[in-house]
Amino acid sequence: MEFPIVRMRRLRENPTLRELVRETKVTLDDLVMPLFAAEGISKKQEIKSMPGQFRFPVKGLVEECKKLRGLGIKAVILFGIPKHKDPRGAGAWSDQGIVQQAVRAVKDRVPEMFVITDLCLCEYTSHGHCGIVSGKKILNDPTLEVLAKTALSQVKAGADLVAPSDMMDGRVGKIRETLDRNGFHHIPILAYSAKYASAFYGPFREAVESAPEFGDRKSYQMDPANARMALREVELDIMEGADMVMVKPALAYLDIIKRVRDRYDLPVAAYNVSGEYSMVKAAAKNGWLDEKKVVLEILTAIKRAGADLILSYHSSDFAKWSKE
Ligand code: PBG
């Protein structure tokens, strides 16, 4: 059958019919809001390269979580900005670390908020790398111990789920084993499995002051040119016990999201990262893009590609707009 019998426009004429046949709908259930907890500040500070995003003191973060919950946001992922950084990233696993404090406060005051902790060292190390450094090398195996310790301290503080974003080999297995040994077999792991060495993380690194002091992250994060390698990363993380896997960034990697979705049956997350957010904000500020429409289109595209959940700085705006 073909034109003139077939007319694709028939299903597009009526707005209700368009809704009835819509294949993909983003809802608040799909979204996770990233938040930054900073040590040693008393008022929230706007992050210059990420308009509308803030570094929060613990108290402010709790208030923000209450507000988000009221808007219908059910999950957050927390990042920490410690006052002091050192070569081993001791702030990452300290029970008094900024993320541990933040998790405790949120779970205490807003218990219904689902709290994910980003699990990495780069926010806590003076050199800004995601692992233990010797000379100019980022050491893999010695880092695993530290990551496992960090995971345990985050979970003890009350994290509902941990998300390792360091890209060391073998970290998922090590974290799983450590959590299980300590009675936390019920806590799931969301692995940043296909995490690319991307320039789209620029604004985030300004936010947490984690730009590497020397070199770059290419010896551990993936080459943007590789897709098949992402499938191997995912496969290995699944074998090590990941409950969910992530593709990051999202927009320039929709093909990766799709391939992971097609090949594996566990939930797939996508991280709509800082640079993707800032581009939209900058263009909207100039009046070059309609922010609301563009954000809905972006989130819909990420979901259509196959993401079950989306980590996005747009989540709170999306929630506000959904209420209007
Ligand atoms: C930590 C981490 C990064 C992001 C999430 N976790 C930065 C990086 O790898 O340099 C980036 C998030 C974003 O850009 O929004 N390793």
XYZ file of C-alpha atoms and ligand atoms in Angstrom:
340
model
C 0.000 0.000 0.000
C 1.246 3.446 -0.795
C 0.239 7.022 -1.507
C -2.494 8.170 -2.110
C -4.110 5.389 -0.024
C -1.449 5.755 2.632
C -1.139 9.201 4.129
C 1.169 9.465 7.115
C -0.189 12.887 7.955
C -3.565 11.400 8.985
C -2.109 10.471 12.369
C -0.608 13.916 12.860
C -3.625 16.099 12.250
C -5.320 15.913 15.647
C -3.364 16.754 18.808
C -5.136 14.118 20.886
C -4.431 11.484 18.295
C -0.799 12.590 18.222
C -0.683 11.924 21.952
C -2.417 8.582 21.585
C 0.175 7.334 19.142
C 3.196 8.863 20.861
C 5.808 6.149 21.350
C 8.040 7.773 23.934
C 7.062 9.865 26.925
C 9.484 11.250 29.440
C 8.077 11.369 32.951
C 9.439 12.409 36.319
C 9.877 8.705 37.090
C 12.708 8.585 34.555
C 14.787 11.411 35.955
C 17.631 11.748 38.410
C 18.796 15.201 39.496
C 22.544 15.697 40.115
C 23.441 17.906 43.096
C 26.718 19.257 44.466
C 27.477 19.339 48.183
C 30.326 21.625 49.169
C 32.290 21.756 52.380
C 33.145 25.053 54.036
C 30.468 27.284 52.527
C 27.455 28.681 54.309
C 25.370 29.859 51.354
C 24.672 28.224 48.021
C 26.924 29.421 45.190
C 25.899 29.422 41.578
C 28.240 27.537 39.247
C 29.169 30.072 36.598
C 29.442 27.678 33.696
C 26.183 25.940 34.667
C 23.534 28.642 35.125
C 20.812 27.463 37.506
C 23.087 24.894 39.211
C 24.641 25.438 42.626
C 27.196 24.241 45.099
C 25.172 23.691 48.282
C 26.170 23.605 51.927
C 24.700 20.484 53.563
C 21.776 22.426 55.029
C 20.968 24.041 51.706
C 21.171 20.686 50.008
C 18.571 19.250 52.351
C 16.267 22.190 51.594
C 16.834 21.673 47.881
C 15.942 17.986 48.198
C 12.705 18.889 49.966
C 11.864 21.310 47.191
C 12.699 18.756 44.510
C 10.596 16.138 46.217
C 7.711 18.593 46.230
C 8.162 19.022 42.502
C 8.005 15.274 42.000
C 11.718 14.487 41.645
C 12.271 11.163 43.356
C 16.003 10.589 42.994
C 19.207 12.578 43.228
C 22.859 11.772 42.598
C 25.259 13.515 44.947
C 28.737 14.841 44.225
C 31.051 16.196 46.908
C 33.391 19.149 46.889
C 35.758 18.811 49.854
C 37.611 21.704 51.419
C 40.928 19.882 51.352
C 42.203 17.646 48.603
C 45.169 15.308 48.896
C 46.981 12.841 46.616
C 45.004 9.818 47.866
C 41.607 11.476 48.000
C 41.088 10.759 51.703
C 37.973 12.949 51.706
C 36.251 10.397 49.502
C 36.065 7.633 52.110
C 36.084 9.559 55.360
C 32.956 8.995 57.447
C 32.987 12.749 57.978
C 33.479 13.385 54.247
C 31.213 15.912 52.586
C 29.181 13.342 50.662
C 28.780 11.157 53.734
C 27.530 14.189 55.692
C 25.197 15.140 52.872
C 23.749 11.637 52.511
C 23.121 11.342 56.234
C 21.395 14.725 56.342
C 19.177 14.046 53.318
C 18.190 10.532 54.403
C 17.454 11.885 57.864
C 15.339 14.881 56.799
C 13.921 13.746 53.437
C 13.921 9.948 53.830
C 11.681 9.364 50.817
C 14.301 10.872 48.494
C 16.260 8.110 46.723
C 19.925 8.978 47.117
C 22.581 7.820 44.669
C 26.235 8.600 45.355
C 28.724 9.164 42.584
C 31.725 7.063 43.452
C 35.043 8.462 42.272
C 38.228 10.032 43.591
C 38.730 12.962 41.226
C 36.764 15.435 43.319
C 38.958 14.565 46.307
C 42.455 14.190 44.862
C 44.833 17.130 44.650
C 45.964 15.981 41.174
C 42.358 15.642 39.974
C 42.699 12.121 38.611
C 40.198 9.359 39.313
C 42.762 7.021 40.840
C 45.950 6.699 42.845
C 48.838 8.269 40.965
C 52.477 7.250 40.773
C 54.664 9.534 38.698
C 52.478 10.240 35.685
C 50.643 6.915 35.838
C 47.144 6.319 37.161
C 47.389 3.017 39.014
C 44.521 0.596 38.561
C 44.710 -2.080 41.231
C 45.690 0.081 44.222
C 42.748 2.337 43.356
C 40.239 -0.530 43.703
C 40.843 -0.803 47.436
C 40.176 2.920 47.899
C 37.046 2.853 45.753
C 35.677 -0.094 47.716
C 36.351 1.750 50.966
C 34.589 4.800 49.576
C 31.578 2.747 48.483
C 31.301 1.225 51.941
C 31.449 4.585 53.713
C 28.799 6.037 51.375
C 26.485 3.100 51.954
C 27.048 3.234 55.707
C 26.041 6.894 55.544
C 22.768 5.788 53.961
C 23.228 5.846 50.173
C 20.509 3.835 48.431
C 22.683 3.040 45.415
C 26.318 3.612 44.449
C 27.506 4.675 41.009
C 31.221 4.166 40.318
C 32.396 6.643 37.660
C 36.154 6.119 37.785
C 36.594 3.637 34.897
C 39.194 1.473 36.664
C 39.170 -2.167 35.554
C 37.629 -4.534 38.055
C 36.051 -1.941 40.291
C 32.492 -3.230 40.089
C 33.535 -6.692 41.279
C 35.622 -5.267 44.093
C 32.837 -2.955 45.257
C 30.227 -5.733 45.077
C 32.415 -8.060 47.106
C 33.112 -5.405 49.731
C 29.467 -4.384 50.095
C 28.376 -8.019 50.352
C 31.028 -8.856 52.930
C 29.713 -6.012 55.068
C 26.061 -6.984 54.885
C 25.045 -4.597 52.115
C 24.068 -7.208 49.510
C 20.779 -5.351 48.952
C 22.459 -2.149 47.725
C 22.564 -1.995 43.903
C 25.441 -0.769 41.745
C 24.922 1.498 38.752
C 28.156 1.265 36.794
C 29.296 4.122 34.601
C 30.315 1.423 32.131
C 30.704 3.288 28.852
C 32.137 6.542 30.076
C 33.934 8.448 27.386
C 36.901 10.826 27.695
C 34.684 13.729 26.737
C 35.171 17.474 26.530
C 31.500 17.798 27.491
C 32.521 17.397 31.164
C 34.192 20.831 31.122
C 31.616 22.748 33.203
C 31.400 19.929 35.771
C 35.130 20.055 36.313
C 34.865 23.761 36.970
C 32.049 23.066 39.414
C 34.056 20.582 41.482
C 37.553 21.829 40.601
C 38.595 18.416 39.347
C 40.365 19.244 36.094
C 43.431 16.970 36.053
C 46.605 18.743 37.114
C 48.629 16.913 34.456
C 47.681 14.933 31.368
C 44.095 13.880 30.716
C 41.745 10.989 31.449
C 42.344 9.130 28.200
C 44.225 6.250 29.846
C 41.055 5.229 31.683
C 37.995 6.859 30.073
C 36.971 5.608 26.635
C 37.951 6.932 23.235
C 34.886 8.666 21.697
C 35.626 6.860 18.449
C 34.859 3.425 19.888
C 31.485 1.715 20.019
C 32.278 -1.999 20.138
C 34.592 -1.376 23.070
C 31.634 0.090 24.971
C 29.857 -3.245 24.626
C 32.865 -5.029 26.126
C 32.927 -2.576 29.035
C 29.235 -3.211 29.644
C 29.664 -6.963 29.373
C 32.490 -6.993 31.926
C 30.597 -4.806 34.379
C 27.595 -7.115 34.128
C 29.814 -10.123 34.801
C 31.237 -8.342 37.850
C 27.765 -7.758 39.243
C 26.534 -4.381 37.978
C 22.760 -4.067 38.407
C 22.484 -1.249 35.889
C 24.887 0.232 33.365
C 25.386 3.769 32.160
C 26.387 5.493 28.967
C 27.952 8.927 29.358
C 27.664 11.523 27.855
C 24.256 11.014 26.282
C 23.642 13.188 23.245
C 26.730 12.499 21.185
C 26.434 8.820 22.180
C 22.818 7.934 21.397
C 24.075 5.146 19.146
C 25.881 3.610 22.126
C 22.746 3.812 24.293
C 20.835 2.076 21.509
C 23.416 -0.677 21.041
C 23.645 -1.379 24.754
C 19.824 -1.410 25.002
C 19.529 -3.811 22.073
C 22.134 -6.234 23.358
C 21.512 -6.341 27.134
C 18.415 -6.705 29.251
C 19.356 -4.834 32.390
C 18.326 -1.198 32.949
C 20.352 1.338 30.983
C 21.040 4.817 32.332
C 22.275 7.802 30.355
C 24.043 10.858 31.730
C 23.008 14.099 30.040
C 26.216 15.827 31.190
C 27.207 19.327 32.212
C 28.416 20.502 28.797
C 25.179 19.359 27.181
C 23.261 21.326 29.790
C 25.395 24.457 29.482
C 25.074 24.580 25.696
C 21.299 24.685 25.977
C 21.420 27.300 28.745
C 23.792 29.526 26.798
C 21.753 29.391 23.612
C 18.494 29.949 25.514
C 19.961 32.961 27.299
C 20.779 34.467 23.935
C 17.262 33.818 22.722
C 18.592 31.421 20.093
C 16.677 28.352 21.290
C 13.381 27.736 23.034
C 14.722 26.114 26.199
C 11.576 24.239 27.231
C 11.030 22.695 23.830
C 14.674 21.821 23.334
C 14.960 20.170 26.749
C 11.863 18.052 26.151
C 13.221 17.058 22.738
C 16.621 16.137 24.199
C 15.210 14.054 27.055
C 12.772 12.352 24.695
C 15.578 11.503 22.281
C 17.688 9.976 25.046
C 14.753 7.866 26.178
C 13.841 6.907 22.618
C 17.424 5.721 22.074
C 16.826 3.255 24.910
C 17.646 4.848 28.254
C 15.435 3.718 31.140
C 16.670 6.461 33.407
C 18.300 9.785 32.684
C 20.625 11.759 34.904
C 20.105 15.377 33.910
C 20.629 18.857 35.316
C 17.445 19.783 33.444
C 15.398 17.516 35.751
C 14.266 20.246 38.144
C 13.259 22.598 35.301
C 11.446 19.740 33.618
C 9.595 19.070 36.875
C 8.599 22.737 37.194
C 7.382 22.860 33.617
C 5.396 19.636 34.093
C 3.499 21.329 36.921
C 2.530 24.349 34.810
C 33.707 11.889 38.144
C 32.606 12.364 37.280
C 32.649 13.280 36.223
C 31.334 13.488 35.827
C 30.544 12.648 36.605
N 31.352 11.949 37.485
C 33.750 14.087 35.648
C 34.860 13.496 34.910
O 34.942 12.309 34.643
O 35.754 14.291 34.620
C 30.877 14.428 34.766
C 29.495 14.913 34.902
C 29.134 16.046 34.015
O 29.903 16.528 33.182
O 28.001 16.479 34.170
N 34.654 11.096 37.523
